[in-house]
Coordinates of C-alpha atoms in Angstrom, one line a residue:
M1 CA -29.4 13.2 -73.6
T2 CA -28.0 13.2 -70.1
D3 CA -28.6 10.7 -67.3
S4 CA -29.3 12.3 -64.0
R5 CA -27.8 9.3 -62.2
D6 CA -24.4 9.9 -63.9
P7 CA -22.3 12.4 -61.9
L8 CA -20.3 13.1 -65.0
A9 CA -23.2 13.8 -67.3
S10 CA -23.2 17.6 -67.0
A11 CA -19.4 17.8 -67.5
R12 CA -19.5 15.4 -70.5
T13 CA -22.3 17.4 -72.1
S14 CA -20.2 20.6 -71.6
I15 CA -17.1 18.9 -73.1
D16 CA -19.2 17.7 -76.1
D17 CA -20.5 21.3 -76.6
L18 CA -16.9 22.6 -76.5
D19 CA -15.8 19.9 -79.0
N20 CA -18.5 21.0 -81.3
R21 CA -17.5 24.6 -81.0
L22 CA -13.9 23.7 -81.8
L23 CA -15.1 21.9 -84.9
D24 CA -17.1 25.1 -85.9
L25 CA -14.0 27.2 -85.3
L26 CA -11.9 24.9 -87.4
K27 CA -14.5 25.0 -90.2
D28 CA -14.5 28.9 -90.0
R29 CA -10.7 28.8 -90.2
G30 CA -10.8 26.6 -93.2
T31 CA -13.2 29.1 -94.9
L32 CA -10.7 31.9 -94.2
V33 CA -7.8 29.8 -95.5
A34 CA -9.7 29.2 -98.7
Q35 CA -10.2 33.0 -99.1
V36 CA -6.5 33.6 -98.5
L37 CA -5.6 31.0 -101.1
E38 CA -7.9 32.7 -103.7
T39 CA -6.2 36.0 -102.9
K40 CA -2.8 34.5 -103.2
K41 CA -3.7 32.9 -106.6
R42 CA -5.3 36.1 -107.9
E43 CA -2.3 38.3 -106.8
G44 CA 0.4 35.7 -107.8
L45 CA 1.6 35.4 -104.2
P46 CA 3.4 32.3 -102.9
I47 CA 1.2 29.7 -101.3
F48 CA 3.8 28.8 -98.6
V49 CA 5.5 31.6 -96.7
P50 CA 8.0 30.1 -94.3
E51 CA 8.5 33.4 -92.4
R52 CA 4.8 33.7 -91.7
E53 CA 4.7 30.1 -90.4
T54 CA 7.7 30.6 -88.1
Q55 CA 6.1 33.8 -86.7
K56 CA 2.7 32.1 -86.3
V57 CA 4.2 29.1 -84.5
A58 CA 6.2 31.4 -82.1
S59 CA 3.2 33.6 -81.2
F60 CA 0.9 30.5 -80.8
R61 CA 3.4 28.9 -78.4
E62 CA 3.5 32.1 -76.4
A63 CA -0.3 32.5 -76.3
A64 CA -0.6 28.9 -75.2
Q65 CA 1.9 29.3 -72.4
Q66 CA 0.1 32.5 -71.2
R67 CA -3.0 30.3 -70.9
G68 CA -1.3 27.6 -68.9
L69 CA -1.1 25.2 -71.8
D70 CA 1.9 23.2 -72.9
P71 CA 3.5 25.1 -75.7
E72 CA 4.9 21.9 -77.3
W73 CA 1.4 20.4 -77.5
A74 CA 0.1 23.7 -78.8
E75 CA 2.7 23.8 -81.6
D76 CA 2.0 20.2 -82.5
F77 CA -1.7 21.1 -82.7
L78 CA -1.1 24.2 -84.8
R79 CA 1.2 22.4 -87.2
M80 CA -1.4 19.7 -87.7
V81 CA -4.0 22.3 -88.5
M82 CA -1.6 24.2 -90.8
G83 CA -0.6 20.9 -92.5
S84 CA -4.3 20.2 -93.2
S85 CA -4.7 23.7 -94.6
R86 CA -1.7 23.2 -96.9
A87 CA -3.0 19.8 -98.0
S88 CA -6.5 21.2 -98.9
Q89 CA -4.8 24.1 -100.7
S90 CA -2.9 21.6 -102.9
L91 CA -6.1 19.9 -104.0
G92 CA -7.4 22.7 -106.1
T93 CA -6.4 23.3 -109.7
Q94 CA -2.9 24.5 -109.9
P95 CA -1.1 26.2 -112.9
C96 CA 0.9 24.0 -115.1
A97 CA 4.5 25.2 -115.6
T98 CA 5.0 23.3 -118.9
D99 CA 3.3 23.8 -122.3
E100 CA 2.1 20.1 -122.3
P101 CA 1.4 17.8 -119.4
R102 CA 4.2 15.6 -118.4
T103 CA 4.2 12.0 -117.1
I104 CA 5.5 11.9 -113.5
L105 CA 6.4 8.7 -111.7
L106 CA 6.2 8.9 -107.9
V107 CA 8.3 6.2 -106.3
G108 CA 6.8 5.6 -102.9
G109 CA 3.7 7.4 -104.2
K110 CA 1.3 5.7 -101.8
G111 CA 3.0 7.2 -98.7
R112 CA 1.9 10.5 -97.2
M113 CA 4.5 12.7 -99.0
G114 CA 4.2 10.8 -102.3
A115 CA 0.4 10.9 -102.2
L116 CA 0.4 14.7 -101.5
Y117 CA 2.8 15.3 -104.4
G118 CA 0.7 13.1 -106.6
K119 CA -2.4 15.3 -105.8
F120 CA -0.3 18.4 -106.6
F121 CA 1.0 17.1 -109.9
A122 CA -2.4 15.8 -111.0
A123 CA -4.0 19.2 -110.0
S124 CA -1.4 20.8 -112.3
G125 CA -2.6 18.7 -115.2
H126 CA 0.2 16.1 -115.3
R127 CA -0.2 12.4 -115.7
V128 CA 0.9 10.6 -112.5
R129 CA 2.1 7.1 -112.1
V130 CA 2.9 5.4 -108.8
L131 CA 5.6 2.8 -108.2
D132 CA 5.3 1.6 -104.6
Q133 CA 6.9 -1.3 -102.8
E134 CA 4.4 -3.9 -104.1
D135 CA 4.7 -2.6 -107.7
W136 CA 8.3 -3.5 -108.5
E137 CA 7.2 -6.5 -110.8
R138 CA 5.7 -3.7 -113.0
A139 CA 8.6 -1.3 -112.7
E140 CA 9.7 -1.6 -116.3
E141 CA 6.2 -0.8 -117.5
L142 CA 5.7 2.0 -115.1
T143 CA 9.0 3.7 -115.9
R144 CA 8.6 3.6 -119.7
G145 CA 8.1 7.0 -121.2
V146 CA 8.1 9.0 -117.9
D147 CA 9.5 12.6 -118.0
A148 CA 10.4 12.6 -114.3
A149 CA 10.8 10.0 -111.6
I150 CA 10.5 11.4 -108.1
V151 CA 11.7 9.3 -105.2
T152 CA 9.5 10.0 -102.1
V153 CA 10.6 7.1 -99.8
P154 CA 12.1 7.3 -96.3
I155 CA 15.6 8.6 -96.4
R156 CA 17.1 5.4 -95.1
Q157 CA 15.7 3.5 -98.2
T158 CA 16.6 6.2 -100.8
P159 CA 20.0 4.9 -101.9
Q160 CA 18.7 1.3 -102.5
V161 CA 15.6 2.6 -104.3
I162 CA 17.6 4.8 -106.6
A163 CA 20.1 2.0 -107.3
R164 CA 17.2 -0.2 -108.3
L165 CA 15.3 2.5 -110.2
A166 CA 18.0 4.2 -112.2
P167 CA 18.8 1.4 -114.6
L168 CA 15.1 1.2 -115.6
L169 CA 14.9 4.9 -116.6
E170 CA 15.4 6.3 -120.1
A171 CA 18.4 8.6 -120.6
E172 CA 16.2 11.7 -120.8
T173 CA 14.2 11.0 -117.7
V174 CA 14.8 13.4 -114.8
L175 CA 15.5 11.6 -111.6
C176 CA 14.7 13.6 -108.4
D177 CA 14.7 12.9 -104.7
F178 CA 12.0 14.6 -102.6
T179 CA 12.9 12.8 -99.4

């Protein structure tokens, strides 16, 4: 409800309407992205196509500039929207590349990247364990019997984390760095 004594009431109502339209457009985009994902799965096409993203970012920047908008801001916005799309695509059931589920340890698994990979591995049917900075007192327990240990910590911490982790791993455990 607008207040006739507020000189900004009409403008604020219009902004609220535009914001709601933006949300509707983002919802519509999400529906289309889900349809694209289903087609990609059905046709065996790759989920992520770097060339398409590069082209999309370039054309979006150009379209923003033509409208008098900051192309840097437009790219940031688009990348945020595309990142959200990729994250939602990763939440569905994914095919499992192994005959049996594996036990995966995500070191730094509570961070953004680790949590995303955790969702992906879980959606693929694997058992996921997380070793984060507050879990090192349980590190021996968490590393026991894992098939792969994946380090997903910030790059500046990676050497120290690997040095601390490696002695705890069994000889047949694969150690990876996704930093």
